[in-house]
Coordinates of N, CA and C in Angstrom, one line a residue:
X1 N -36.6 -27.2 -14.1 CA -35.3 -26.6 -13.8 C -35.1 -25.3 -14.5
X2 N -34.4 -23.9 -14.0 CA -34.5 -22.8 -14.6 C -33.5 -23.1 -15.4
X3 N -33.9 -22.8 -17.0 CA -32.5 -22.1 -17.9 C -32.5 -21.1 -17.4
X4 N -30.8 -20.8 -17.6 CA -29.9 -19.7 -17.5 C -28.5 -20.2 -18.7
X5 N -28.9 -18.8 -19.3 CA -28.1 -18.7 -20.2 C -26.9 -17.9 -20.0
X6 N -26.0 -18.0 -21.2 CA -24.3 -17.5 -20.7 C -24.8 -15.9 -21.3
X7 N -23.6 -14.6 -20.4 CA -23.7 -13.7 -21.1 C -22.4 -13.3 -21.3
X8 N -22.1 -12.7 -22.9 CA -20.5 -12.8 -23.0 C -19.9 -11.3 -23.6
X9 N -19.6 -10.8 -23.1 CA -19.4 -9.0 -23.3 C -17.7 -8.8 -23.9
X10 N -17.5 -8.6 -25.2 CA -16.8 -8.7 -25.7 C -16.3 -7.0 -26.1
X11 N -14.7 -6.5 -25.9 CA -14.6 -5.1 -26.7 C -15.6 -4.0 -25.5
X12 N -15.7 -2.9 -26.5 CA -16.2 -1.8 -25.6 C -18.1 -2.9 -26.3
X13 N -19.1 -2.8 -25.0 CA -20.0 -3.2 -25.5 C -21.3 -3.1 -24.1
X14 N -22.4 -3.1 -23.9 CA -23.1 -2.9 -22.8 C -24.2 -3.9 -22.7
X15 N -24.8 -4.8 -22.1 CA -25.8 -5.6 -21.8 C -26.8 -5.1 -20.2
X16 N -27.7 -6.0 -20.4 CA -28.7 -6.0 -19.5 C -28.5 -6.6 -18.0
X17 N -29.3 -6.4 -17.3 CA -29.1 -7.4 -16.4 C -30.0 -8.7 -16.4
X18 N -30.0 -9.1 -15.3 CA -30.8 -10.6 -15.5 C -30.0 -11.8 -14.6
X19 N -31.3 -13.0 -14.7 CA -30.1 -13.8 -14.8 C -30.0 -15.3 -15.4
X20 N -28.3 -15.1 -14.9 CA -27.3 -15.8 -16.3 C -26.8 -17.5 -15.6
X21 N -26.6 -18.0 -16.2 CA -25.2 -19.1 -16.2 C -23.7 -18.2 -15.6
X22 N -23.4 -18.3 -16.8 CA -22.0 -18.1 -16.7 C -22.3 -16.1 -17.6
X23 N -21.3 -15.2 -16.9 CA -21.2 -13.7 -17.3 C -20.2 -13.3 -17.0
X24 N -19.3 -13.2 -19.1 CA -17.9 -12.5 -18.8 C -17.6 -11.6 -19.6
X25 N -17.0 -11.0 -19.4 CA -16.7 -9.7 -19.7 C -14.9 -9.4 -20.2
X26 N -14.7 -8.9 -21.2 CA -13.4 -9.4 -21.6 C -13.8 -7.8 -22.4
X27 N -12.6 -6.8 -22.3 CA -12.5 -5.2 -23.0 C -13.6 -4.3 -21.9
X28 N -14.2 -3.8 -22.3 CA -14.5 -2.6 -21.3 C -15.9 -2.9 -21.5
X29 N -17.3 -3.4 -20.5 CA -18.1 -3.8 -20.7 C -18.9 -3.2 -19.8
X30 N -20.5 -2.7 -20.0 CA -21.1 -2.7 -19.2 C -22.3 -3.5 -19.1
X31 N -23.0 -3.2 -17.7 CA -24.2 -4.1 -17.2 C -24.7 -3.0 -16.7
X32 N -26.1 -2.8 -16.8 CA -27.2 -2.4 -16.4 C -28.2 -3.2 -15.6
X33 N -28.7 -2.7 -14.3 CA -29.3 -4.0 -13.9 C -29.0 -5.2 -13.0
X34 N -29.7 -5.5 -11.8 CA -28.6 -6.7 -11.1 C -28.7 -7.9 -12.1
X35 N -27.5 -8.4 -11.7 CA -27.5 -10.1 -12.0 C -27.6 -11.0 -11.2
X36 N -27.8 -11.8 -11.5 CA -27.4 -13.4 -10.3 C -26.9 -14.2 -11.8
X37 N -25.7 -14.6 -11.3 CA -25.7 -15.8 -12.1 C -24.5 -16.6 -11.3
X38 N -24.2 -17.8 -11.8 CA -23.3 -18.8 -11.1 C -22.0 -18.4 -10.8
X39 N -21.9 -17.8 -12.3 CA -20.0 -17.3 -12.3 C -20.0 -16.3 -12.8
X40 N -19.3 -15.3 -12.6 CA -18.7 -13.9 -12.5 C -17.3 -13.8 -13.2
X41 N -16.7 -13.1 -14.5 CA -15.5 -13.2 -14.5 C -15.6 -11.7 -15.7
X42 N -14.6 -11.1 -15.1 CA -13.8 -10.0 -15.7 C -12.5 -10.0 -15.9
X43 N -12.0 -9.7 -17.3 CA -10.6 -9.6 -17.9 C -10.5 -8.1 -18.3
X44 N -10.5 -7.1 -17.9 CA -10.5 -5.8 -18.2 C -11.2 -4.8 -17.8
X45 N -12.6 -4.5 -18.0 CA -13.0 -2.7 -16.9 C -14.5 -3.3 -17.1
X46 N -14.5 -3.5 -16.1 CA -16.3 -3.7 -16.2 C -17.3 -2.6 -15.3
X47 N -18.6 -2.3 -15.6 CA -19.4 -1.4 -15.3 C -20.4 -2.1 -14.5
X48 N -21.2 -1.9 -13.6 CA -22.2 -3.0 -13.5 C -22.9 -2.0 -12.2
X49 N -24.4 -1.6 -13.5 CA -25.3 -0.8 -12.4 C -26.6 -1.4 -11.7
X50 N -25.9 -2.1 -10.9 CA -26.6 -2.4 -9.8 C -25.7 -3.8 -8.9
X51 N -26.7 -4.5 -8.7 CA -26.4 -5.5 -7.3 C -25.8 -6.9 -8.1
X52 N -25.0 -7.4 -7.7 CA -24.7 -9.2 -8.2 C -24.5 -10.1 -7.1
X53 N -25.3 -11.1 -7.3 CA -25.1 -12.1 -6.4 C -24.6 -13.7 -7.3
X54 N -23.4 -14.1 -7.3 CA -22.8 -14.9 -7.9 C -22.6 -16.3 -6.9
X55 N -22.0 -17.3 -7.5 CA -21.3 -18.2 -6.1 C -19.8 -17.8 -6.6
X56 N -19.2 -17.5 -8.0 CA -18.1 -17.3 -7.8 C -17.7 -16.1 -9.0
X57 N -16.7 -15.1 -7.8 CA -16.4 -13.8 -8.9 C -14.6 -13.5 -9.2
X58 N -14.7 -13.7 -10.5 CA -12.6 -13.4 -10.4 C -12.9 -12.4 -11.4
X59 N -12.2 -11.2 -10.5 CA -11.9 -10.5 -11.3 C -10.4 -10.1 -11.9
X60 N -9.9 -10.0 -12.7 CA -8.5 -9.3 -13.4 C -8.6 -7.8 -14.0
X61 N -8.6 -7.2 -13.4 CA -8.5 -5.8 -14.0 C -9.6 -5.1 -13.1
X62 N -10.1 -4.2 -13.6 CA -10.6 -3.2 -12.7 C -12.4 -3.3 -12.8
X63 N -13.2 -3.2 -11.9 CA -14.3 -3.3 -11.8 C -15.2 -2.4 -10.9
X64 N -16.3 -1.9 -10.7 CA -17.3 -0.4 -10.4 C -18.4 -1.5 -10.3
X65 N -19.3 -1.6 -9.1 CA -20.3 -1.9 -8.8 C -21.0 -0.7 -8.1
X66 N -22.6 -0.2 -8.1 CA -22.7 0.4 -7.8 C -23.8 0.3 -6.5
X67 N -24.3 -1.1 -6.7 CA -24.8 -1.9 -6.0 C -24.2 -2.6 -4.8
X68 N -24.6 -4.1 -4.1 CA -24.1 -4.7 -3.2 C -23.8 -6.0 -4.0
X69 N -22.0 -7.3 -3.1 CA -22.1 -8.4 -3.9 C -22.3 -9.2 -3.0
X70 N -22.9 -10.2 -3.1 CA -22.7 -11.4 -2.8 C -22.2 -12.8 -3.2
X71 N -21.0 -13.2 -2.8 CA -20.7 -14.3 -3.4 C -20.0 -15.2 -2.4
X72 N -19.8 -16.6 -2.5 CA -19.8 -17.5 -2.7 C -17.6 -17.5 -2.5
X73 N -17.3 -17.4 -3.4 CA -15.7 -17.3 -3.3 C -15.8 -16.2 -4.8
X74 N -14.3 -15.2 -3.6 CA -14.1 -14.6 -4.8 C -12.7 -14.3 -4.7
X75 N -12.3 -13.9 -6.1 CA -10.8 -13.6 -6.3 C -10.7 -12.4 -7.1
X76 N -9.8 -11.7 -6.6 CA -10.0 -10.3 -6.9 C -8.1 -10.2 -7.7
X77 N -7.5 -10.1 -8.7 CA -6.3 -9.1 -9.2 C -6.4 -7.9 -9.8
X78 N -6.4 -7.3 -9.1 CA -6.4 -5.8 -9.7 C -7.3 -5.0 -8.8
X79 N -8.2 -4.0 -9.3 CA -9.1 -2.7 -8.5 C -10.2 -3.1 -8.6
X80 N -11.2 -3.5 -7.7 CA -12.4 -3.3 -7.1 C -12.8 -2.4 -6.6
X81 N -14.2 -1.5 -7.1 CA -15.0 -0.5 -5.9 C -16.7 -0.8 -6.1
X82 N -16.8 -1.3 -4.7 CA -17.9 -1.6 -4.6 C -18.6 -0.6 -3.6
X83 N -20.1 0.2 -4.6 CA -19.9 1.6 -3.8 C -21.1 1.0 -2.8
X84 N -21.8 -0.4 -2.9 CA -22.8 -0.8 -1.4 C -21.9 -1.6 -0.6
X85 N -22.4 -2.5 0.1 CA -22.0 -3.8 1.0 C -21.1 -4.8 0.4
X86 N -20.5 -6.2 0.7 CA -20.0 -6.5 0.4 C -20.0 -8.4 1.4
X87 N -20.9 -9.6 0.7 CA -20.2 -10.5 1.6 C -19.9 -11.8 1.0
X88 N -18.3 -12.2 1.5 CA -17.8 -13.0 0.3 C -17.5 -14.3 1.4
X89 N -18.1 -15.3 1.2 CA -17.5 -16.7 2.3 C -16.3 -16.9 2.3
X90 N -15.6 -16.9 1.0 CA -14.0 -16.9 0.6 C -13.8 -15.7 0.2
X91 N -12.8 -14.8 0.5 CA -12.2 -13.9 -0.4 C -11.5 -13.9 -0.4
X92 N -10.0 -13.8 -1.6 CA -8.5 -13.1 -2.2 C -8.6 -12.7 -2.5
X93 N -8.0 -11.5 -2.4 CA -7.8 -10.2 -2.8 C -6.2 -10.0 -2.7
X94 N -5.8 -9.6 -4.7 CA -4.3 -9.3 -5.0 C -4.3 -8.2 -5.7
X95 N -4.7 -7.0 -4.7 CA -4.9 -5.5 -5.3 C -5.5 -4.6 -4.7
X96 N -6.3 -3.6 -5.0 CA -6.9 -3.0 -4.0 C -8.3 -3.0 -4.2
X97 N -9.0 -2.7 -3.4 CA -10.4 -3.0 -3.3 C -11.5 -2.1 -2.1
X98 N -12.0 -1.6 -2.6 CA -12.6 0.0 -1.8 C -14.4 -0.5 -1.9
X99 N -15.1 -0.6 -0.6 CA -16.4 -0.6 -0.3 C -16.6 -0.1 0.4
X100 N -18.1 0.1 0.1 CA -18.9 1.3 0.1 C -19.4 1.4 1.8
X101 N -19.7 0.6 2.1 CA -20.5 0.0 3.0 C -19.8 -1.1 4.0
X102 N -20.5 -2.2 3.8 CA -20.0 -3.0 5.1 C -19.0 -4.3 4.3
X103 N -17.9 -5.1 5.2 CA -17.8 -6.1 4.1 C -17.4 -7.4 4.9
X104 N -17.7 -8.5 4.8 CA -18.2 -9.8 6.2 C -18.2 -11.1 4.9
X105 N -17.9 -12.2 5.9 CA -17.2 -13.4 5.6 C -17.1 -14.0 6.1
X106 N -16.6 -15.6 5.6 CA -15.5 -16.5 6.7 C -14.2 -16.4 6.2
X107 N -13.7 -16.2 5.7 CA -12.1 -16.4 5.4 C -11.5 -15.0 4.5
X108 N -10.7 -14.2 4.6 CA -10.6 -13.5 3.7 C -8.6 -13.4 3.9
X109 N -8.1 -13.8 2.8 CA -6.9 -13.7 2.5 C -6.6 -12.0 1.4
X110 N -5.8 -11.1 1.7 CA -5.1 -10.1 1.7 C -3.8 -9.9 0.8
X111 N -3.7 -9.6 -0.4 CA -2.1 -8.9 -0.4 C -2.4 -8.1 -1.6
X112 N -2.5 -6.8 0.1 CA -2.7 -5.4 -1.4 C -3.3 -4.3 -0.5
X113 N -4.5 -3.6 -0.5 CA -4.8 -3.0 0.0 C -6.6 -3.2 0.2
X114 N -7.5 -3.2 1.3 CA -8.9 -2.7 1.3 C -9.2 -1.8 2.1
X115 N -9.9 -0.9 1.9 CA -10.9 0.3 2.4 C -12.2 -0.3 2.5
X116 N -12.8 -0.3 4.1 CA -13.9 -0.2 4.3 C -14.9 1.1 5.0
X117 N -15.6 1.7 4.2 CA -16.5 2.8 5.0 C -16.9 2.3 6.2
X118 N -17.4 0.9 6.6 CA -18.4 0.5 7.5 C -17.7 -0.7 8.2
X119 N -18.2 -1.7 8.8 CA -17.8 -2.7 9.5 C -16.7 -3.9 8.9
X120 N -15.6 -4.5 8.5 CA -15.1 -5.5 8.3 C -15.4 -6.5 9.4
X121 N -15.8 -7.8 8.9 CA -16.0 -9.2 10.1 C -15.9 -10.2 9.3
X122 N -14.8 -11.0 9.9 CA -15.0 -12.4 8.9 C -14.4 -12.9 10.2
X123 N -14.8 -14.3 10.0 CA -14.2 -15.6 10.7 C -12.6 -15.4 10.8
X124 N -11.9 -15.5 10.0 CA -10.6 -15.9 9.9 C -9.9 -14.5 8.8
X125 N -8.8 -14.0 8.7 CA -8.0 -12.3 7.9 C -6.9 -12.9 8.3
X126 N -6.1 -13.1 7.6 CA -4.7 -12.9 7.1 C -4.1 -11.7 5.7
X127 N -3.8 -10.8 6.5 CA -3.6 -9.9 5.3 C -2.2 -9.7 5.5
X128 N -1.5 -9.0 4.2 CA -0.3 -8.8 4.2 C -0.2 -7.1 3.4
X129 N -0.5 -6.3 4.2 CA -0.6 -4.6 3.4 C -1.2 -3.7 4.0
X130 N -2.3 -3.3 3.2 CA -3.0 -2.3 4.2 C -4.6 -2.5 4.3
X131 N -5.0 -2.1 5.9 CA -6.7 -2.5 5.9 C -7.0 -0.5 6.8
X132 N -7.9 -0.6 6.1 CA -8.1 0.8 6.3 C -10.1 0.6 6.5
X133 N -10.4 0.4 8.0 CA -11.7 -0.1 8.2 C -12.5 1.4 9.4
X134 N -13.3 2.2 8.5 CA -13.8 3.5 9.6 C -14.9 2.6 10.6
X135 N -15.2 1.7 10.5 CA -15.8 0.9 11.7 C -15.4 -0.2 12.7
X136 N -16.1 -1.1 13.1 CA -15.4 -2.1 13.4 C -14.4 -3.1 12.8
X137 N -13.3 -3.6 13.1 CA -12.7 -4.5 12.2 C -12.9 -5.8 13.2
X138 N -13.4 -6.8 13.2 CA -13.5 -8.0 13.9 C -13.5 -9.2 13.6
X139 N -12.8 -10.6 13.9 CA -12.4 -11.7 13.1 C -12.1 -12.7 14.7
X140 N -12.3 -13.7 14.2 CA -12.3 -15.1 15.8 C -10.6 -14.9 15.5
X141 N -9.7 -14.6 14.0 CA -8.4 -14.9 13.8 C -7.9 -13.9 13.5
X142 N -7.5 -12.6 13.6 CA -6.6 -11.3 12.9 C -4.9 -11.8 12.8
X143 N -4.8 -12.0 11.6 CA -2.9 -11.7 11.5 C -2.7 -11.2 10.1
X144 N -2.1 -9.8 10.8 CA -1.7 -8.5 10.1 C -0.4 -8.3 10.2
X145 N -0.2 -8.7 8.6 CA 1.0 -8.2 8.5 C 1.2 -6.7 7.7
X146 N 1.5 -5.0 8.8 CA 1.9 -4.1 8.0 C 2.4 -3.7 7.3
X147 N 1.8 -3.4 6.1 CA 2.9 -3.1 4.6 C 2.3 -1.4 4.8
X148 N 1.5 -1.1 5.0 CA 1.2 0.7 4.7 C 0.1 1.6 5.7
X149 N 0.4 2.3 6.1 CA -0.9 2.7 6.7 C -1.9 2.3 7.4
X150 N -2.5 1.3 8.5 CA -3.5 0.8 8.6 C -4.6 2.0 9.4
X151 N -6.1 1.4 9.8 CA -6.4 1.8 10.7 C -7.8 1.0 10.6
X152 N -8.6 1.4 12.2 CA -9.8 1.1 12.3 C -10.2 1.9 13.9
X153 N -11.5 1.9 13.7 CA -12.0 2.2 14.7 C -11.8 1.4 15.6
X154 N -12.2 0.2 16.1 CA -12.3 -0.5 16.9 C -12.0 -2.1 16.5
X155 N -10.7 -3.0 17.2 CA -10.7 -4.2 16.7 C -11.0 -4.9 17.4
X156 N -11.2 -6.2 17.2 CA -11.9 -7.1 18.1 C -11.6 -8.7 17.5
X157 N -11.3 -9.4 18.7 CA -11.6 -10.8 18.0 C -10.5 -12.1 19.4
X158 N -10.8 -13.0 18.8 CA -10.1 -14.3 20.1 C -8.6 -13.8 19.6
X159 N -7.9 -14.1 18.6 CA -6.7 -14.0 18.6 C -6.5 -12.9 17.6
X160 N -5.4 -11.6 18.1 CA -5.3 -11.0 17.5 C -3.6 -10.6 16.9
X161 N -3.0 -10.8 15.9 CA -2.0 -10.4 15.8 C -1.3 -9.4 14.7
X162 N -1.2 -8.6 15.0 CA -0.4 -7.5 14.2 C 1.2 -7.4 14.4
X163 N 1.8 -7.5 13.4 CA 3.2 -7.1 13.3 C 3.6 -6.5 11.9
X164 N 4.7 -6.1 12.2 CA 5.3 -5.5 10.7 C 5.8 -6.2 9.7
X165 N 5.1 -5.8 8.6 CA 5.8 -6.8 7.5 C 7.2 -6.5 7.2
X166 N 7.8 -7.9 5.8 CA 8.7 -7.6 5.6 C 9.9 -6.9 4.3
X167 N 8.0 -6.9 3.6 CA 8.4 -5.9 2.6 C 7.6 -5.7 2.0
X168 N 7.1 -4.7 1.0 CA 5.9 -4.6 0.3 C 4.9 -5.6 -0.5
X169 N 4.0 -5.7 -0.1 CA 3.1 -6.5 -0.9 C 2.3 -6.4 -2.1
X170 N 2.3 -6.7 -3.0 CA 1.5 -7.1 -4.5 C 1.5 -5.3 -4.6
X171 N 1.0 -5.0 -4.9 CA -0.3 -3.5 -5.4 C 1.3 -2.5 -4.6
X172 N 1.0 -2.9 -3.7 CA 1.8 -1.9 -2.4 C 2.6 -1.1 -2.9
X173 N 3.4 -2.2 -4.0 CA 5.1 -2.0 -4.1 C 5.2 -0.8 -5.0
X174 N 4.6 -0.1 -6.0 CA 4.6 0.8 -6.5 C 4.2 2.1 -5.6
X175 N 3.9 2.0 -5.0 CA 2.9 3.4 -4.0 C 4.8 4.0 -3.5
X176 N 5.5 3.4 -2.8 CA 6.6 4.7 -2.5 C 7.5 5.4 -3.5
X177 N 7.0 5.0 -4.4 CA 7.5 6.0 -5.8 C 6.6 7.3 -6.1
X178 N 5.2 7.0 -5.1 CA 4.7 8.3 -5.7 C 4.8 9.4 -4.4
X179 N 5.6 8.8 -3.8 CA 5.7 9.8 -2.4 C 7.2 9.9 -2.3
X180 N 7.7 11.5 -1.7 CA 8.7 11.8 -1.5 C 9.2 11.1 0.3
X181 N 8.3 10.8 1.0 CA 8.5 10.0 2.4 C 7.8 9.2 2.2
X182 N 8.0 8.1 2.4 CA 7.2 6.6 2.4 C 6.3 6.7 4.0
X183 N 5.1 6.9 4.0 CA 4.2 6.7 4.8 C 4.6 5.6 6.0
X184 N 4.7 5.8 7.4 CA 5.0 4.4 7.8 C 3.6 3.7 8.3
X185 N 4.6 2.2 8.4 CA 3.5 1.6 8.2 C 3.1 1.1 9.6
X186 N 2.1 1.5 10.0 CA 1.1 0.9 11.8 C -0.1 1.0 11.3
X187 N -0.4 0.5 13.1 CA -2.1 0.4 12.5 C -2.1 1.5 13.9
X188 N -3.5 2.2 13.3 CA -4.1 3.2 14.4 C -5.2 3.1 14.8
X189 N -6.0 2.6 15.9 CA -7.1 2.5 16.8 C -7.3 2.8 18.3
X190 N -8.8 3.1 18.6 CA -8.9 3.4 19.7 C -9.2 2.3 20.1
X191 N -10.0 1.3 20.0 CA -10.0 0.3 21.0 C -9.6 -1.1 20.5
X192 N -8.3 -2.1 21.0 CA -8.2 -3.3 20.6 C -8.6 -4.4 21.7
X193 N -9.1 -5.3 21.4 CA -9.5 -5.9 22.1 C -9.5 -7.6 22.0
X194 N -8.8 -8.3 22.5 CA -9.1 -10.0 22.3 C -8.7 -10.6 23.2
X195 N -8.4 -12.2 23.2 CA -8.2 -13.3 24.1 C -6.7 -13.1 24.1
X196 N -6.4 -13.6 22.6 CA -4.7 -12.8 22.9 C -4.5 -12.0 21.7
X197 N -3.7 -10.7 22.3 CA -3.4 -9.9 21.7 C -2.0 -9.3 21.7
X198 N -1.4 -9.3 20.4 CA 0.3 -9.4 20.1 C 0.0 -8.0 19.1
X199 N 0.9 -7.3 19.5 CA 1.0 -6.2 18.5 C 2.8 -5.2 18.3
X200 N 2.8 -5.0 17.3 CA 4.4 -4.3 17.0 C 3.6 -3.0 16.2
X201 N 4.2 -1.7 16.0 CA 3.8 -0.7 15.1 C 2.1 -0.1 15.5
X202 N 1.9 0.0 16.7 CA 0.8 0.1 17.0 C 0.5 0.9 17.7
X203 N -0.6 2.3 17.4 CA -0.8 3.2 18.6 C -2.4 3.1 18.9
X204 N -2.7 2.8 20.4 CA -4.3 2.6 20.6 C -4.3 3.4 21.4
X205 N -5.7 4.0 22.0 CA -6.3 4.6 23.0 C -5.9 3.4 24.3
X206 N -7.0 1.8 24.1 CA -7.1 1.1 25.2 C -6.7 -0.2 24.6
X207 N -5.8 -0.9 25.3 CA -5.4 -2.6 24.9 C -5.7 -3.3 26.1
X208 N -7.2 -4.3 25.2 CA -7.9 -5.2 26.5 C -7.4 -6.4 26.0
X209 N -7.1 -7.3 27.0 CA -7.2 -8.9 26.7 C -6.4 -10.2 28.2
X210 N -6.7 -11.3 27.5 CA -6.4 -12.0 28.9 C -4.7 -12.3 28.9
X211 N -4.2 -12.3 27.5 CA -2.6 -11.7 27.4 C -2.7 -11.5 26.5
X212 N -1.6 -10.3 27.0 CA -0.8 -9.1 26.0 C 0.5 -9.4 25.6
X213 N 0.9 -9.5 24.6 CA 2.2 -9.3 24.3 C 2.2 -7.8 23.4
X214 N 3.3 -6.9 24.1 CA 3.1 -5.2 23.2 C 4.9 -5.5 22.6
X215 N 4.9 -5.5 21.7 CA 6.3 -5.3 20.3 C 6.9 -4.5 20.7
X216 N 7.8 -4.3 19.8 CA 8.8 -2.9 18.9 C 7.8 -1.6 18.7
X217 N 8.3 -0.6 19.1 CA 7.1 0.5 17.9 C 5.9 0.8 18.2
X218 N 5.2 0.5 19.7 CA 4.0 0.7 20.0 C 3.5 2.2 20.8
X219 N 2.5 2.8 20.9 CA 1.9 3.7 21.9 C 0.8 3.2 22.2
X220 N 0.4 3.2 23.2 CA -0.6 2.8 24.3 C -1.5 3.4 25.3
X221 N -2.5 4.0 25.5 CA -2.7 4.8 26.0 C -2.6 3.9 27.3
X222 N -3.6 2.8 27.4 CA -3.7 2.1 28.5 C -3.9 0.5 28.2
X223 N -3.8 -0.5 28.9 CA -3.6 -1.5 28.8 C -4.0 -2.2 29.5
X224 N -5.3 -3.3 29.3 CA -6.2 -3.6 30.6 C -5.9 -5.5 30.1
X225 N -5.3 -6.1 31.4 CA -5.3 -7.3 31.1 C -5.5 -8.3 32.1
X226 N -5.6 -9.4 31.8 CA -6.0 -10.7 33.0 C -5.2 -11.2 33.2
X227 N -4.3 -12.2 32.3 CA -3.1 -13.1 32.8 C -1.8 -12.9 32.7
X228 N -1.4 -12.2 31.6 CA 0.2 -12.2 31.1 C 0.3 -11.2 30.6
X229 N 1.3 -10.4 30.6 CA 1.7 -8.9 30.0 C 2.9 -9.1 29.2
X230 N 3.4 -8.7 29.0 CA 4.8 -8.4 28.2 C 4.9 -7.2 27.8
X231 N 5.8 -6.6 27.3 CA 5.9 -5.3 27.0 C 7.6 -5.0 26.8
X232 N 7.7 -4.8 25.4 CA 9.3 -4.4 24.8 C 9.6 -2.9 25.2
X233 N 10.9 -2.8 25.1 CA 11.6 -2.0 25.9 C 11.4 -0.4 24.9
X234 N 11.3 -0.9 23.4 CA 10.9 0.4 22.8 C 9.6 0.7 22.5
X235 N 8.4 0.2 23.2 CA 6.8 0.9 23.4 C 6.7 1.9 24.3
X236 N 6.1 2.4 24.3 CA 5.5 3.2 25.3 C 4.2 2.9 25.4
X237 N 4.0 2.6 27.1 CA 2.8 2.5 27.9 C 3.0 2.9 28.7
X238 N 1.3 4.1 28.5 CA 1.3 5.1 29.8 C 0.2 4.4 31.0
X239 N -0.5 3.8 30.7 CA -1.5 2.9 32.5 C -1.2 1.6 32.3
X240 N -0.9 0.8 32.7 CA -1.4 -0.9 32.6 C -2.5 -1.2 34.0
X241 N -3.8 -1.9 34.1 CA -4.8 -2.4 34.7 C -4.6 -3.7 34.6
X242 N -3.9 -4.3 35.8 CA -4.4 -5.8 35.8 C -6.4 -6.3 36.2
X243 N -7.2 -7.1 35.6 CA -7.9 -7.3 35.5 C -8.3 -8.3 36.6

């Protein structure tokens, strides 16, 4: 059976990579080098040059990968930037969190903000803030609740629900203090697409699905559907296509 030993990064201090048991980090610490080890835990600013593949990562405070992670369940309070890929079976996230690359799952719970360069896809997204995805954003479950800014290229998935939150989330709540207008908050995409699709605060190019429900606050370019429509008196939709 492999030993794996613990690695414990105390104060300002720098270690190797390898792999560990258990690797924590507590004051401002670096890593050189991928890890693998079981558990992942940061209490303050960690460095870590290269790739980690853990089963479980909590971070508290701020962390810089410059690599890709893989893990198992992770919990994130505070700043993540992961400048490769990213795939977590469980993720929370209570803060913000910026990747480099692509970031995929089954479950990912939200309150705060993520940036994806590349594709988001998990099974199941409940967020409550902001998702800011330049690729696909796709999930069998979307429910979005808007706290700031959203957007994606293209969304996708069986049930999709977007509406507006009802008041700032975790991380969020400090951001309209550094602005003289508070940013509003929708989501912006060209193509949405699901089995059912509900949305408030929303402007797309094209809304596909077998029903639509369109909110409060929407623009639409067009609206392609199979069974049920709805549509509130303050959207704007310029084509609807029954299917």
């Amino acid at each position: 059976m492999e030993q794996r030993h613990n690695l414990k990064i105390m104060g300002s201090s720098q270690a190797g990579g390898g792999v560990y048991d258990k690797v924590s980090i507590m004051g401002d610490g670096s890593v050189h080098g991928d890890v693998d080890c079981r558990q992942f835990s940061c209490a303050g600013t960690a460095h870590l040059e290269g790739s980690v593949k853990t089963g479980v990562m909590k971070i508290r405070g701020t962390s810089q990968v410059s690599g890709s992670v893989n893990v198992n369940k992770l919990s994130i309070q505070g700043q993540v930037e992961i400048r490769g890929s990213m795939r977590a079976a469980e993720a929370s996230i209570g803060g913000m969190a910026n990747i480099g690359c692509h970031l995929q799952g089954e479950r990912l719970r939200l309150k705060g903000s993520v940036t994806v360069q590349g594709d988001c896809e998990f099974e199941s997204i409940t967020a409550n803030g902001s998702l800011q995805v330049e690729g696909l954003l796709n999930a069998g479950s979307l429910d979005l609740r808007l706290q700031w800014p959203c957007q994606a290229r293209e969304i996708g998935g069986d049930t999709i629900k977007i509406r507006r939150g009802s008041g700032l989330g975790n991380l969020l709540g400090f951001l309209p203090g550094l602005f003289n207008i508070v940013p509003d908050a929708r989501m912006n995409a060209d193509l949405i697409e699901g089995d059912y699709v509900e949305l408030e605060h929303t402007t797309a190019r094209v809304v596909r699905g077998n029903d639509v429900v369109i909110g409060p606050g929407c623009e639409i370019g067009q609206i392609e559907y199979r069974r049920q429509l709805h549509r509130h008196p303050d959207s704007t939709v310029h084509h609807v296509i029954q299917l």
